[in-house]
Coordinates of N, CA and C in Angstrom, one line a residue:
T1 N 96.1 90.5 138.8 CA 95.7 89.1 138.4 C 95.7 88.1 140.1
P2 N 94.8 87.3 140.4 CA 95.5 86.0 141.7 C 96.7 86.0 142.1
S3 N 97.3 84.7 140.7 CA 97.8 84.3 139.8 C 99.5 85.5 140.8
P4 N 101.1 84.5 141.1 CA 102.0 85.7 141.7 C 102.9 86.0 140.5
I5 N 102.9 87.0 139.7 CA 103.6 87.1 138.6 C 104.9 88.5 139.3
N6 N 105.8 87.5 139.5 CA 107.4 88.9 140.0 C 107.1 90.1 138.4
A7 N 107.4 89.9 137.2 CA 107.8 90.7 136.4 C 107.0 90.5 135.6
L8 N 107.0 91.5 134.6 CA 106.6 91.8 133.6 C 107.2 92.1 132.1
T9 N 107.4 91.5 131.0 CA 107.9 92.9 130.3 C 107.4 92.7 128.7
Y10 N 107.3 94.0 128.2 CA 106.4 93.9 127.2 C 107.0 94.8 126.5
A11 N 106.2 95.3 124.8 CA 108.0 96.2 123.1 C 105.9 97.2 123.4
D12 N 106.4 98.4 123.2 CA 105.2 98.8 123.0 C 105.2 99.5 121.8
S13 N 106.0 99.7 120.1 CA 105.9 100.4 119.3 C 104.7 102.1 119.2
T14 N 106.5 102.7 119.9 CA 105.1 104.1 119.5 C 106.1 105.1 118.3
A15 N 103.8 104.6 117.6 CA 104.6 105.0 116.2 C 104.5 106.9 116.3
L16 N 103.8 107.4 116.8 CA 103.9 108.9 116.0 C 105.5 109.6 116.4
L17 N 106.4 108.5 118.2 CA 107.5 108.7 117.9 C 108.1 109.0 117.4
G18 N 108.1 107.5 116.0 CA 108.7 106.6 116.0 C 109.7 105.6 116.8
V19 N 110.1 106.2 117.2 CA 110.4 104.8 119.0 C 109.7 104.3 119.6
D20 N 110.8 102.8 119.8 CA 109.9 101.9 120.4 C 110.7 101.7 122.0
Y21 N 110.3 100.7 123.0 CA 110.0 101.4 124.2 C 109.9 99.8 124.7
T22 N 110.5 99.4 125.4 CA 110.1 98.1 126.5 C 110.3 98.7 127.6
Y23 N 108.7 98.2 128.7 CA 108.0 98.5 129.5 C 108.8 97.0 129.9
E24 N 109.0 96.9 131.3 CA 109.7 96.9 133.0 C 108.9 96.9 134.1
V25 N 107.9 95.8 133.9 CA 106.4 95.8 135.1 C 107.2 95.1 136.6
S26 N 106.6 96.2 137.1 CA 107.6 94.7 138.5 C 106.4 95.5 139.9
A27 N 105.9 93.7 140.7 CA 105.2 93.4 141.3 C 104.9 94.2 142.4
V28 N 103.5 95.4 142.7 CA 103.8 96.0 144.2 C 102.4 94.8 145.2
D29 N 103.4 94.7 146.2 CA 102.4 93.7 147.4 C 101.4 95.0 148.3
F30 N 100.4 94.4 148.0 CA 99.5 95.2 149.5 C 99.0 93.8 150.3
A31 N 99.8 94.3 151.6 CA 99.2 93.5 152.4 C 97.7 93.5 153.6
N32 N 97.5 94.5 152.8 CA 95.8 94.6 153.2 C 95.5 94.7 152.2
N33 N 95.5 94.2 151.0 CA 94.4 94.0 150.1 C 93.9 92.4 150.5
E34 N 91.8 92.3 150.2 CA 91.6 91.8 150.5 C 91.3 90.7 149.4
S35 N 91.3 91.1 148.3 CA 91.3 90.3 146.7 C 92.4 89.6 146.9
G36 N 93.0 89.4 147.6 CA 93.9 88.9 147.2 C 95.2 89.2 146.1
R37 N 94.7 90.2 145.5 CA 95.4 90.4 143.9 C 96.6 90.9 144.1
R38 N 97.7 91.3 142.9 CA 98.7 92.1 143.2 C 98.6 93.1 142.0
A39 N 99.3 94.8 142.5 CA 98.4 95.3 141.9 C 100.3 95.0 140.7
Y40 N 100.7 96.2 139.3 CA 101.7 96.6 139.1 C 102.0 97.6 138.3
Q41 N 103.2 98.4 138.2 CA 103.4 99.9 138.2 C 104.6 99.1 137.1
P42 N 104.8 100.3 136.3 CA 106.3 100.4 135.0 C 107.2 100.9 135.8
V43 N 108.8 100.3 135.7 CA 109.5 100.8 137.1 C 110.5 101.2 136.0
T44 N 110.9 101.3 135.2 CA 111.8 101.3 133.6 C 111.3 101.5 132.4
L45 N 112.4 102.6 131.2 CA 112.3 102.8 130.2 C 112.7 102.7 129.3
T46 N 113.2 101.9 128.3 CA 114.3 101.7 127.6 C 114.4 101.7 126.4
S47 N 114.9 103.0 126.0 CA 114.4 102.5 124.1 C 115.5 101.2 123.6
A48 N 114.1 101.1 122.6 CA 114.7 100.0 121.5 C 115.0 99.8 120.5
S49 N 114.8 101.5 120.2 CA 114.3 101.5 118.6 C 114.7 100.6 117.3
N50 N 115.6 99.5 117.3 CA 116.3 99.1 116.7 C 116.2 98.1 116.5
T51 N 115.1 97.7 117.6 CA 114.1 95.9 117.1 C 112.9 95.6 116.9
T52 N 111.1 96.0 117.4 CA 110.7 95.7 116.4 C 110.3 96.5 115.7
N53 N 111.1 97.6 114.9 CA 110.6 97.7 113.4 C 112.2 96.9 111.7
A54 N 112.8 96.2 112.4 CA 113.4 96.4 111.7 C 113.7 95.5 110.5
G55 N 112.0 95.2 110.7 CA 111.9 94.0 109.1 C 110.6 94.5 108.9
F56 N 110.6 95.9 109.1 CA 109.4 96.4 108.6 C 108.9 96.9 107.2
Q57 N 108.0 96.2 105.9 CA 108.2 96.9 105.0 C 107.9 98.1 104.7
A58 N 107.3 99.3 104.4 CA 106.5 100.5 104.0 C 105.4 99.6 103.2
Q59 N 104.2 99.4 103.1 CA 103.4 99.9 102.0 C 103.2 100.2 100.5
S60 N 103.3 99.6 99.6 CA 103.3 99.3 98.2 C 102.6 99.9 97.3
K61 N 102.6 99.8 96.7 CA 102.2 98.9 94.7 C 102.9 97.9 94.7
V62 N 103.8 97.6 94.7 CA 104.1 96.1 93.9 C 103.7 95.1 95.7
S63 N 104.3 95.9 97.0 CA 103.3 94.6 97.6 C 102.1 94.4 97.9
I64 N 101.5 95.3 97.3 CA 100.1 94.7 97.6 C 99.5 93.9 95.8
A65 N 100.5 94.2 95.0 CA 100.2 93.4 94.6 C 100.7 92.0 94.5
N66 N 101.7 92.2 95.4 CA 102.3 90.3 95.3 C 101.7 89.7 96.6
N67 N 101.0 91.0 97.2 CA 99.7 89.7 98.0 C 98.7 89.4 97.3
A68 N 99.0 90.2 96.1 CA 98.1 89.6 95.1 C 98.1 88.0 94.9
L69 N 99.2 88.7 94.2 CA 99.8 87.4 93.3 C 100.1 86.2 94.1
I70 N 100.7 86.4 95.6 CA 100.7 84.5 95.9 C 99.2 84.0 96.5
K71 N 98.4 85.3 96.4 CA 96.7 84.5 96.5 C 96.5 84.0 96.1
L72 N 97.1 84.3 94.1 CA 96.6 82.8 93.1 C 97.7 82.3 93.0
G73 N 99.2 81.5 94.3 CA 99.7 81.1 93.7 C 101.0 81.0 92.5
A74 N 100.8 82.2 92.1 CA 101.4 83.1 91.5 C 103.1 83.6 91.4
A75 N 104.4 83.9 91.2 CA 105.5 84.2 91.9 C 105.4 85.8 91.8
T76 N 106.2 86.3 93.0 CA 106.0 87.6 93.1 C 107.4 88.5 92.3
I77 N 107.3 89.5 92.2 CA 107.3 91.0 91.7 C 108.9 91.6 92.4
E78 N 109.3 92.2 91.7 CA 110.5 92.9 92.3 C 110.0 94.5 92.1
S79 N 109.3 94.1 90.9 CA 108.9 95.7 89.9 C 107.5 95.5 89.5
L80 N 106.6 96.6 89.3 CA 105.4 96.2 88.3 C 106.1 96.5 86.7
T81 N 107.7 97.0 86.5 CA 107.6 97.6 85.7 C 109.0 96.2 84.6
E82 N 109.1 95.5 85.4 CA 110.1 94.1 85.3 C 109.2 93.7 83.7
D83 N 110.2 92.3 83.3 CA 109.5 91.6 82.4 C 109.5 90.6 82.2
S84 N 108.1 90.8 83.3 CA 107.6 89.3 83.3 C 105.9 89.3 83.2
K85 N 105.3 88.2 82.8 CA 103.7 88.2 82.8 C 102.8 88.5 84.5
S86 N 104.1 88.3 85.4 CA 102.8 88.8 86.3 C 103.0 90.4 86.6
A87 N 103.6 91.1 86.4 CA 103.9 91.8 86.2 C 103.6 92.8 85.2
R88 N 103.5 92.4 84.3 CA 102.8 93.4 83.9 C 101.4 93.2 83.6
I89 N 100.4 92.2 83.6 CA 99.1 92.0 84.4 C 99.1 93.5 85.3
M90 N 99.4 92.5 87.4 CA 99.2 94.1 87.3 C 99.5 95.3 87.8
A91 N 100.0 95.9 86.5 CA 100.5 97.4 86.3 C 99.6 97.8 85.6
A92 N 98.1 96.4 84.2 CA 97.9 96.9 83.8 C 96.1 97.0 84.9
L93 N 96.5 96.6 85.3 CA 94.8 96.6 86.6 C 94.6 97.4 87.8
F94 N 96.2 97.4 87.7 CA 96.3 98.4 89.2 C 95.2 99.6 89.6
D95 N 95.6 100.3 88.6 CA 95.8 102.4 89.0 C 93.4 102.0 88.4
R96 N 93.0 100.9 87.9 CA 91.5 100.9 87.3 C 91.0 100.3 88.5
I97 N 91.6 99.5 89.2 CA 90.9 98.3 90.0 C 90.9 99.6 91.3
R98 N 91.9 100.0 91.6 CA 92.5 101.2 93.0 C 90.9 101.7 93.1
D99 N 91.0 102.5 91.9 CA 90.4 103.4 92.1 C 88.3 103.8 91.8
A100 N 88.5 101.5 91.5 CA 86.9 101.3 91.6 C 86.9 101.5 93.0
E101 N 87.7 100.9 93.6 CA 87.7 100.4 95.0 C 87.5 101.5 96.2
L102 N 88.1 102.5 95.5 CA 88.7 104.0 96.6 C 87.1 104.7 96.4
T103 N 86.4 104.1 95.0 CA 85.1 104.8 95.3 C 83.6 103.7 95.3
R104 N 83.9 102.3 95.3 CA 83.0 102.2 96.6 C 82.8 101.8 97.3
H105 N 83.3 102.5 98.3 CA 82.9 103.1 99.6 C 83.2 104.6 100.3
T106 N 83.1 104.8 101.4 CA 83.4 106.6 101.9 C 84.3 106.4 103.1
W107 N 85.4 106.1 102.7 CA 86.2 105.6 102.7 C 87.4 106.6 103.7
N108 N 87.8 106.7 105.0 CA 88.0 108.0 105.9 C 88.8 108.2 105.6
F109 N 90.2 107.6 105.0 CA 91.2 107.9 104.5 C 91.3 108.7 103.2
A110 N 90.0 108.7 102.2 CA 89.9 109.5 101.0 C 89.5 109.9 101.7
K111 N 88.8 111.1 102.3 CA 88.0 111.8 102.2 C 88.1 112.9 102.4
A112 N 87.7 114.0 101.6 CA 88.6 115.5 101.5 C 87.6 116.6 101.1
R113 N 88.4 117.3 102.1 CA 87.3 119.4 101.3 C 87.9 120.1 100.4
I114 N 87.5 120.7 100.1 CA 87.7 122.1 98.9 C 86.8 122.6 98.3
T115 N 87.6 123.5 97.9 CA 86.8 125.2 98.1 C 86.4 125.3 96.6
L116 N 85.8 125.2 95.4 CA 85.9 125.6 94.3 C 85.5 127.3 93.9
A117 N 86.4 127.4 92.7 CA 86.0 128.6 91.7 C 85.9 128.6 90.9
E118 N 84.6 129.5 90.2 CA 83.3 129.1 89.2 C 84.3 128.7 87.8
A119 N 84.1 128.5 87.1 CA 85.1 127.5 86.0 C 83.7 128.1 84.9
V120 N 85.5 128.9 83.9 CA 84.1 129.9 82.5 C 83.7 127.9 81.6
N121 N 82.5 128.5 81.1 CA 81.2 127.4 80.9 C 80.3 128.2 80.0
D122 N 80.8 127.6 79.0 CA 79.6 128.3 77.9 C 77.6 127.2 77.9
D123 N 79.0 126.2 78.0 CA 77.9 125.3 78.2 C 76.1 125.3 78.5
P124 N 75.3 125.0 78.5 CA 74.1 124.8 78.5 C 73.7 124.6 80.0
K125 N 73.3 125.3 80.9 CA 73.0 124.6 82.3 C 72.2 124.5 83.4
G126 N 71.3 124.8 82.0 CA 70.2 124.0 82.2 C 68.9 124.8 83.4
P127 N 68.6 124.7 84.2 CA 68.0 125.0 85.9 C 69.4 126.8 86.6
Y128 N 70.2 125.4 86.2 CA 71.8 126.1 86.9 C 72.1 127.5 86.8
T129 N 73.3 127.7 87.4 CA 73.6 129.2 87.1 C 75.1 129.0 87.7
Y130 N 75.4 129.0 87.6 CA 76.8 128.6 88.3 C 77.3 127.0 88.0
A131 N 78.8 126.9 87.1 CA 79.5 126.0 86.5 C 80.7 125.9 87.8
Y132 N 81.6 124.1 88.2 CA 82.3 124.6 89.3 C 83.2 122.7 88.4
A133 N 84.1 122.7 87.7 CA 85.6 121.9 87.6 C 85.9 121.2 88.9
K134 N 85.2 119.6 88.8 CA 85.2 118.9 89.2 C 86.8 118.1 89.7
P135 N 88.0 118.3 91.1 CA 89.4 118.0 91.1 C 89.6 116.9 90.2
V136 N 90.9 117.6 90.2 CA 91.4 116.4 89.2 C 91.9 115.5 89.7
D137 N 91.3 115.0 91.3 CA 91.6 113.4 91.6 C 90.4 112.9 92.1
W138 N 89.3 113.9 91.3 CA 88.2 113.6 92.5 C 87.0 112.0 91.7
L139 N 86.7 111.6 92.7 CA 86.1 110.4 92.2 C 84.0 110.5 92.7
R140 N 84.4 110.9 93.7 CA 82.9 110.5 94.5 C 82.0 111.7 95.2
T141 N 81.3 112.6 95.3 CA 81.0 113.9 95.3 C 80.4 113.4 97.0
L142 N 80.8 114.1 98.0 CA 80.0 113.0 98.3 C 78.9 114.7 100.0
F143 N 79.1 116.0 99.9 CA 78.3 116.7 99.2 C 78.9 117.8 99.4
V144 N 77.6 118.9 98.5 CA 78.1 120.2 97.4 C 77.7 121.6 98.8
G145 N 78.2 122.1 98.9 CA 77.8 123.2 99.3 C 78.3 123.6 100.7
L146 N 77.3 124.4 102.2 CA 78.4 124.7 103.6 C 76.7 123.7 104.3
H147 N 75.6 123.5 103.5 CA 74.3 123.1 105.2 C 74.3 121.5 104.9
Q148 N 74.1 121.1 105.7 CA 73.9 120.1 105.7 C 72.0 119.5 106.3
P149 N 71.6 118.8 105.2 CA 69.7 118.7 105.2 C 69.1 118.5 106.4
A150 N 68.8 118.8 107.4 CA 68.0 118.7 108.8 C 67.4 117.8 108.8
I151 N 65.7 118.7 108.6 CA 64.6 117.4 108.2 C 64.1 117.7 106.7
S152 N 64.3 116.4 106.0 CA 64.0 116.3 104.6 C 62.6 116.4 104.6
L153 N 62.4 117.3 103.1 CA 60.7 118.0 102.9 C 60.2 117.3 101.6
S154 N 61.3 116.1 101.1 CA 61.4 115.4 100.0 C 60.2 115.3 99.6
D155 N 59.2 114.2 100.4 CA 58.3 113.4 100.0 C 57.2 114.5 100.0
F156 N 57.4 116.6 100.0 CA 55.9 117.0 99.4 C 56.2 117.3 98.0
R157 N 55.1 117.4 97.1 CA 55.3 116.7 95.4 C 55.4 118.5 95.5
G158 N 56.1 118.7 94.1 CA 56.7 120.0 93.7 C 57.8 120.6 94.6
I159 N 58.4 120.2 94.9 CA 59.5 120.6 96.3 C 60.8 119.7 95.4
D160 N 61.8 120.4 95.0 CA 63.1 119.6 95.0 C 64.4 120.4 95.2
F161 N 64.3 119.6 95.8 CA 65.3 119.9 96.8 C 66.9 119.8 96.6
G162 N 67.3 119.1 95.5 CA 68.4 119.0 93.5 C 69.7 120.1 94.0
D163 N 69.9 120.9 95.1 CA 70.8 122.1 94.1 C 72.0 121.9 92.7
W164 N 72.2 120.9 93.0 CA 73.4 120.9 92.5 C 73.7 119.4 91.7
S165 N 74.1 119.1 90.8 CA 74.1 118.7 89.2 C 74.9 117.8 88.6
H166 N 76.3 116.4 88.7 CA 76.9 116.6 87.9 C 76.3 116.1 86.5
E167 N 77.1 117.3 85.7 CA 77.2 117.0 84.3 C 78.7 117.3 83.8
G168 N 78.7 116.2 83.3 CA 80.4 115.8 82.6 C 81.3 116.5 83.7
P169 N 82.2 117.3 83.0 CA 83.4 117.2 84.5 C 82.5 118.6 85.3
Y170 N 82.1 118.7 85.2 CA 81.4 120.1 86.1 C 79.9 119.1 86.8
I171 N 79.9 120.1 88.4 CA 79.3 120.7 89.3 C 78.3 121.8 88.8
L172 N 77.2 121.4 88.2 CA 76.2 122.6 88.4 C 74.9 123.3 89.5
T173 N 75.3 124.5 89.6 CA 75.1 124.7 90.9 C 74.0 126.6 90.3
N174 N 73.4 126.1 91.6 CA 72.8 127.8 92.1 C 73.4 128.7 93.0
C175 N 74.9 127.7 94.0 CA 75.1 128.3 95.1 C 76.1 129.4 94.2
K176 N 76.6 130.3 94.5 CA 77.4 131.2 93.9 C 78.5 130.7 95.1
P177 N 79.6 131.2 93.9 CA 81.3 130.9 94.9 C 81.6 132.0 95.2
P178 N 82.5 131.4 96.2 CA 83.3 130.1 95.8 C 82.3 128.9 96.4
L179 N 82.6 127.0 96.4 CA 81.6 126.1 96.6 C 82.8 124.8 96.8
P180 N 81.9 124.9 98.1 CA 82.5 123.8 99.5 C 82.1 123.2 98.4
L181 N 83.1 121.4 98.8 CA 82.7 120.1 98.0 C 83.7 119.3 99.1
W182 N 83.6 118.2 99.3 CA 83.4 117.1 100.8 C 83.1 116.2 99.4
Y183 N 83.9 115.3 99.3 CA 84.3 114.6 98.3 C 85.2 113.3 98.2
V184 N 85.5 111.6 98.2 CA 86.4 111.0 97.7 C 86.9 111.5 96.7
R185 N 88.8 111.0 97.3 CA 89.7 111.9 96.7 C 91.0 110.0 95.9
R186 N 91.5 110.4 94.6 CA 92.2 109.3 94.4 C 93.7 109.5 95.2
I187 N 93.5 108.8 96.1 CA 94.6 108.5 96.6 C 95.6 107.6 96.2
L188 N 97.0 107.8 95.8 CA 97.9 107.3 94.4 C 99.2 107.5 95.7
D189 N 99.2 107.7 97.1 CA 100.3 107.0 97.4 C 99.9 105.4 98.9
P190 N 100.2 104.6 98.9 CA 100.1 102.9 99.3 C 100.1 103.2 100.5
T191 N 101.1 104.7 101.0 CA 101.5 104.0 102.4 C 100.0 104.7 103.2
R192 N 99.4 105.8 102.6 CA 97.7 106.3 103.0 C 96.5 104.7 103.0
Y193 N 96.8 104.4 102.4 CA 96.0 103.1 102.8 C 95.8 102.4 103.4
D194 N 94.3 102.1 104.5 CA 93.8 101.5 105.6 C 94.0 99.4 105.6
A195 N 95.0 99.9 106.7 CA 95.4 98.3 106.3 C 94.3 97.0 106.1
L196 N 92.8 97.3 106.2 CA 92.1 96.4 105.4 C 91.3 96.9 104.4
F197 N 91.6 98.0 104.0 CA 91.2 98.2 102.3 C 92.0 97.4 101.2
A198 N 93.7 97.9 102.4 CA 94.7 97.1 100.6 C 94.6 95.3 100.7
E199 N 93.8 95.4 102.0 CA 94.2 93.9 102.2 C 92.5 93.6 100.4
S200 N 91.8 94.2 101.2 CA 90.2 93.8 100.2 C 91.2 94.7 98.7
L201 N 92.0 95.3 98.6 CA 92.2 95.8 97.1 C 93.1 94.5 96.7
A202 N 94.3 94.2 97.0 CA 95.0 93.0 97.0 C 94.1 91.6 96.7
I203 N 92.8 91.4 97.4 CA 92.0 89.9 97.2 C 91.1 90.5 95.9
R204 N 91.0 91.6 95.3 CA 90.5 92.1 93.9 C 91.1 92.0 93.3
L205 N 92.4 92.8 93.5 CA 93.6 92.2 92.1 C 93.5 91.0 91.2
A206 N 93.4 90.2 92.6 CA 93.7 88.9 92.5 C 92.3 88.5 91.8
M207 N 91.2 88.6 92.2 CA 90.3 88.6 91.3 C 89.9 88.7 89.9
E208 N 90.9 90.4 89.5 CA 90.6 90.3 87.7 C 91.9 90.0 87.0
A209 N 92.6 89.1 87.6 CA 94.2 88.5 87.1 C 93.8 87.2 87.6
C210 N 92.7 86.4 88.3 CA 92.8 85.2 88.1 C 93.0 84.9 86.8
D211 N 91.9 84.7 85.7 CA 91.9 83.9 84.3 C 92.7 84.1 83.8
A212 N 93.6 85.7 83.6 CA 94.8 84.9 83.4 C 96.1 84.7 83.1
I213 N 96.1 84.8 85.1 CA 97.6 83.6 85.6 C 97.1 82.7 85.0
T214 N 96.1 81.4 86.0 CA 95.3 80.9 86.1 C 94.5 80.0 85.2
Q215 N 93.0 80.0 84.9 CA 92.5 79.8 84.4 C 91.6 79.0 85.4
S216 N 91.4 79.2 86.2 CA 91.7 78.5 87.2 C 89.5 79.5 88.0
Q217 N 87.9 78.9 87.8 CA 87.2 79.2 88.1 C 87.4 79.5 89.3
T218 N 87.6 77.2 89.9 CA 87.5 77.3 91.8 C 87.9 78.1 92.2
R219 N 89.3 78.4 92.0 CA 89.7 79.8 92.6 C 89.5 80.8 92.6
W220 N 88.8 81.5 91.2 CA 88.1 82.8 91.3 C 87.5 83.1 92.6
E221 N 85.9 81.8 92.2 CA 84.6 81.5 93.4 C 85.7 81.9 94.8
R222 N 86.9 80.6 95.0 CA 87.0 81.0 96.3 C 87.5 82.7 97.1
L223 N 87.8 83.2 95.9 CA 88.3 84.4 96.1 C 86.9 85.9 96.2
A224 N 86.5 85.3 95.7 CA 85.3 86.3 95.8 C 84.2 85.8 96.9
T225 N 84.2 84.7 97.0 CA 83.8 84.7 99.5 C 84.9 84.8 100.1
E226 N 85.9 85.5 99.8 CA 87.2 86.2 100.6 C 87.1 87.5 100.1
Y227 N 86.8 88.0 99.3 CA 86.6 89.1 98.8 C 84.7 90.2 99.3
R228 N 83.9 89.2 99.5 CA 82.9 89.7 100.6 C 83.3 90.1 101.6
I229 N 84.1 89.0 102.4 CA 84.6 89.0 104.0 C 85.6 89.3 104.2
A230 N 86.5 90.5 103.6 CA 87.2 91.3 103.9 C 87.1 92.5 103.9
M231 N 85.7 92.6 102.6 CA 85.5 94.0 101.8 C 84.5 94.4 103.4
G232 N 83.9 93.4 103.7 CA 83.2 93.5 105.2 C 83.3 94.3 106.1
E233 N 84.3 93.7 106.4 CA 85.5 93.4 107.9 C 86.3 95.2 107.6
A234 N 86.2 95.3 106.4 CA 87.2 96.5 106.2 C 86.2 98.1 105.7
R235 N 84.8 98.0 105.7 CA 83.7 98.9 105.8 C 83.1 98.7 107.3
R236 N 83.2 97.9 107.7 CA 82.6 97.7 109.2 C 83.5 98.2 110.4
A237 N 85.0 98.1 109.8 CA 86.2 98.8 110.6 C 85.8 100.3 110.1
N238 N 85.8 100.5 109.4 CA 86.5 102.2 108.5 C 84.7 103.4 109.5
V239 N 84.1 102.1 109.2 CA 82.6 102.5 109.4 C 82.5 103.2 111.0
I240 N 83.2 101.9 112.3 CA 83.2 102.1 113.9 C 83.5 103.3 113.9
Q241 N 85.0 103.9 113.2 CA 85.8 104.7 113.6 C 84.8 106.5 113.5
N242 N 83.9 106.1 112.5 CA 83.1 107.4 112.6 C 82.1 107.8 114.4
P243 N 81.5 109.3 113.9 CA 80.6 108.9 115.4 C 79.7 109.0 114.6
S244 N 78.3 108.7 115.0 CA 76.9 108.3 115.4 C 76.6 109.6 114.4
I245 N 75.2 108.6 113.4 CA 74.4 110.1 113.0 C 73.6 109.7 112.9
V246 N 72.9 110.9 112.8 CA 71.0 110.6 113.4 C 70.5 110.8 112.4
P247 N 69.4 110.1 112.2 CA 69.3 110.2 110.4 C 68.0 111.5 110.5
A248 N 68.0 112.4 109.8 CA 67.2 113.7 109.4 C 65.8 113.1 109.6
D249 N 64.4 112.9 110.1 CA 63.5 113.2 110.3 C 62.6 113.3 109.0
D250 N 61.5 113.2 108.5 CA 60.7 113.5 107.5 C 59.5 113.8 108.2
T251 N 58.5 113.9 106.9 CA 56.9 114.7 107.0 C 56.5 114.5 108.1
W252 N 56.3 112.6 107.7 CA 55.9 111.7 109.7 C 55.8 111.9 110.5
L253 N 57.1 112.4 111.0 CA 57.7 112.4 112.1 C 57.7 113.9 112.3
A254 N 57.8 114.6 111.5 CA 57.9 115.6 112.2 C 57.0 116.6 111.9
V255 N 55.0 116.1 111.5 CA 53.9 116.3 112.0 C 53.8 116.2 113.7
R256 N 54.7 115.9 114.6 CA 54.5 115.7 116.1 C 54.9 117.1 116.2
H257 N 55.7 117.7 115.8 CA 56.0 119.3 116.0 C 55.0 120.1 115.4

């Protein structure tokens, strides 16, 4: 910076190590620096582990529920099992709304891969040979099998590339066991939730509890607008973390080759 600054201090929380450090940065002059700017380099490193995280509270079902209650202008709770109207409403809604919001998008923190063994299933399988039971924490399938498609020829009539089907608690397929499955799973531990997802979940809880707690249509409409914005931000941040995916060519483009 062109402005003369003698020293600068800042705190950098190093979550991986579980320790906070304070860096003291001093100015270093360069007499022949044509730009007239100064360079800065760290000169000390001191531990300050008891400063930054002193008031930190881990994300929990109660904290998310309280965030929803605050948005409704209601009193917060100490536990979902306490004897209060707000606690009873949040306890009744939380698991159902959580699963719905997890299913709504392919959240990176909820992705999982597993290999399934063939299930004993005597029900008719139609054109399929094998049945596999869905995992107990299954919410939505992303892909079945080992190979993802490269060139899509699905616009050819009479060719069916659907090599698997969901029927009841089973995945039916012609793929021999064991079956690789990539899916969205139910995450019960709120500390694993992305911060933006947790915010969207709280707003959705507030929307669902709005009528029972406030009976205000105006507040519900305001929450609905807030939810659309928050969900858009959460999904955008989630997608940015992933590498770019090149869409597969269909026959319209593949004919060039």
